[in-house]
Amino acid sequence: MVCLGNICRSPLAEGILKDKLDPNRFQVASAGTGGWHVGNPPDPRSIDIAQKQGLDISQQRAQQFIPAFFDQYDLIYAMDQSNYSDLKALAKSPDQLKKLYLLLEAIFPGEGVDVPDPYYGGVSGFAEVYNLIDRACEVIARDINQKFD
Ligand code: 4NP
């Protein structure tokens, strides 16, 4: 799960997808295309909205996406088109590129919809972001469970 800072959107996506998959079978992680927040916990507004839904994401720490993740992970989800373009530029082969998806394609196929960056907005933005990510992860978890059944 990849966004820009790895403190608002992708930590939520990591926590939400993890919660929908068997931890003994699947590894879920998140990263940012940017490195400004490396080592930091998620934004308090993300921690709060997750907490309200019963998810504890407070122990996560931000990391920057490195090209090796294209080999370490089977699926890579970008939160918005800007993150998608940045990741696309880091892919070294068609096989790596095939692993890359825009997250909300799972619920709005072909529409190129972004998870909006909530960083500079208010708390309501985080509720909207949570909702969008949760709906997408529900579909993704179902697909993953079917594919690896
Ligand atoms: P995120 O939000 O990409 O969802 O983690 C942001 C967090 C920090 C910044 C931008 C977006 N920033 O510019 O520091």
XYZ file of C-alpha atoms and ligand atoms in Angstrom:
163
model
C 0.000 0.000 0.000
C 1.702 3.181 -1.163
C 0.922 6.891 -0.801
C 3.089 9.998 -0.680
C 4.050 10.417 2.978
C 3.121 6.986 4.424
C 1.491 8.711 7.386
C -2.146 9.310 6.324
C -3.601 7.042 3.623
C -1.343 4.012 3.215
C -1.082 3.256 6.958
C -4.889 3.051 6.961
C -4.778 0.827 3.885
C -2.189 -1.423 5.531
C -4.250 -1.756 8.712
C -7.530 -2.284 6.875
C -6.289 -4.920 4.414
C -4.318 -6.739 7.114
C -7.519 -7.010 9.132
C -9.308 -8.681 6.214
C -6.620 -11.319 5.454
C -5.185 -14.310 7.301
C -1.913 -13.033 8.870
C -0.420 -16.524 8.599
C -0.770 -16.472 4.834
C -0.366 -12.869 3.686
C 2.044 -10.066 4.436
C 0.716 -6.515 4.131
C 2.946 -3.437 4.368
C 2.894 0.240 3.432
C 5.378 2.834 2.241
C 5.574 6.370 0.890
C 7.042 7.506 -2.392
C 8.500 10.409 -0.372
C 10.885 10.083 2.552
C 10.034 13.121 4.729
C 8.258 11.147 7.444
C 10.450 8.018 7.597
C 10.383 6.522 11.108
C 7.306 8.480 12.171
C 4.023 6.984 13.396
C 0.864 7.570 11.344
C -0.832 10.989 11.491
C -2.926 11.196 14.703
C -6.043 11.709 12.582
C -5.442 8.368 10.832
C -4.752 6.653 14.157
C -8.031 8.099 15.537
C -10.267 7.108 12.644
C -8.787 3.594 12.648
C -9.273 3.351 16.406
C -12.953 4.251 15.984
C -13.267 1.230 13.677
C -11.429 -1.025 16.103
C -8.060 -1.020 14.319
C -4.811 -0.131 16.058
C -2.333 1.299 13.534
C -0.345 3.290 16.102
C 2.661 0.942 16.027
C 3.299 1.439 12.320
C 6.349 3.488 11.293
C 6.735 5.235 7.968
C 9.174 3.909 5.387
C 10.048 5.049 1.884
C 9.253 2.795 -1.054
C 12.350 1.134 -2.508
C 12.489 -0.634 -5.905
C 13.255 -3.987 -4.179
C 9.610 -3.994 -2.973
C 8.634 -4.824 -6.557
C 10.352 -8.190 -6.022
C 9.319 -8.683 -2.391
C 5.575 -8.173 -2.901
C 3.060 -9.682 -5.330
C 0.691 -6.718 -5.450
C 1.378 -3.011 -5.082
C -1.464 -0.527 -4.674
C -1.009 3.197 -5.249
C -3.419 5.532 -3.447
C -3.489 8.113 -6.250
C -2.386 8.642 -9.818
C 0.631 10.674 -8.803
C 1.894 7.837 -6.586
C 1.083 5.441 -9.441
C 3.237 7.423 -11.898
C 6.120 7.634 -9.430
C 5.973 3.873 -8.841
C 5.658 3.134 -12.529
C 8.922 4.999 -13.092
C 10.640 2.720 -10.541
C 9.476 -0.538 -12.148
C 12.305 -2.258 -14.004
C 10.413 -4.849 -16.038
C 6.966 -5.611 -17.463
C 6.581 -8.280 -14.746
C 7.118 -5.664 -12.042
C 4.747 -3.244 -13.733
C 2.044 -5.926 -13.804
C 2.029 -5.928 -9.987
C 1.066 -2.244 -9.815
C -2.548 -1.083 -9.397
C -4.426 2.068 -8.510
C -6.273 1.120 -5.290
C -9.712 2.465 -6.189
C -9.789 0.570 -9.492
C -11.125 -2.207 -7.242
C -14.402 -0.305 -6.797
C -14.356 2.193 -9.703
C -12.866 0.150 -12.556
C -11.459 2.187 -15.423
C -12.276 5.520 -13.787
C -8.842 6.476 -12.464
C -10.231 7.656 -9.115
C -7.745 8.847 -6.450
C -7.909 8.390 -2.697
C -7.811 12.129 -1.911
C -4.816 13.339 0.087
C -6.342 14.324 3.458
C -3.141 15.812 4.929
C -4.039 19.496 4.632
C -7.778 19.074 5.214
C -9.986 18.486 8.223
C -10.934 15.396 10.151
C -13.913 14.651 7.866
C -11.445 13.989 5.050
C -10.028 11.091 7.034
C -13.478 9.519 7.448
C -14.025 9.715 3.687
C -10.585 8.255 3.029
C -11.219 5.436 5.496
C -14.497 4.600 3.807
C -13.040 4.510 0.294
C -10.059 2.394 1.338
C -12.263 0.010 3.305
C -14.575 -0.577 0.335
C -11.647 -1.186 -2.013
C -9.900 -3.511 0.449
C -13.069 -5.555 0.870
C -13.006 -6.339 -2.869
C -9.232 -6.850 -2.933
C -9.297 -9.233 0.044
C -12.040 -11.275 -1.597
C -10.043 -11.467 -4.835
C -6.827 -12.402 -3.025
C -8.551 -15.121 -1.004
C -10.046 -16.559 -4.203
C -6.827 -16.337 -6.182
C -4.713 -18.013 -3.490
C -7.404 -20.453 -2.327
P -0.194 10.634 2.783
O -0.440 12.175 3.131
O 0.517 10.595 1.444
O -1.555 10.070 2.709
O 0.645 10.049 3.909
C 0.603 13.102 3.148
C 1.389 13.225 4.261
C 2.414 14.153 4.289
C 2.641 14.947 3.194
C 1.848 14.805 2.063
C 0.841 13.886 2.040
N 3.666 15.916 3.234
O 3.779 16.687 2.268
O 4.432 15.984 4.204
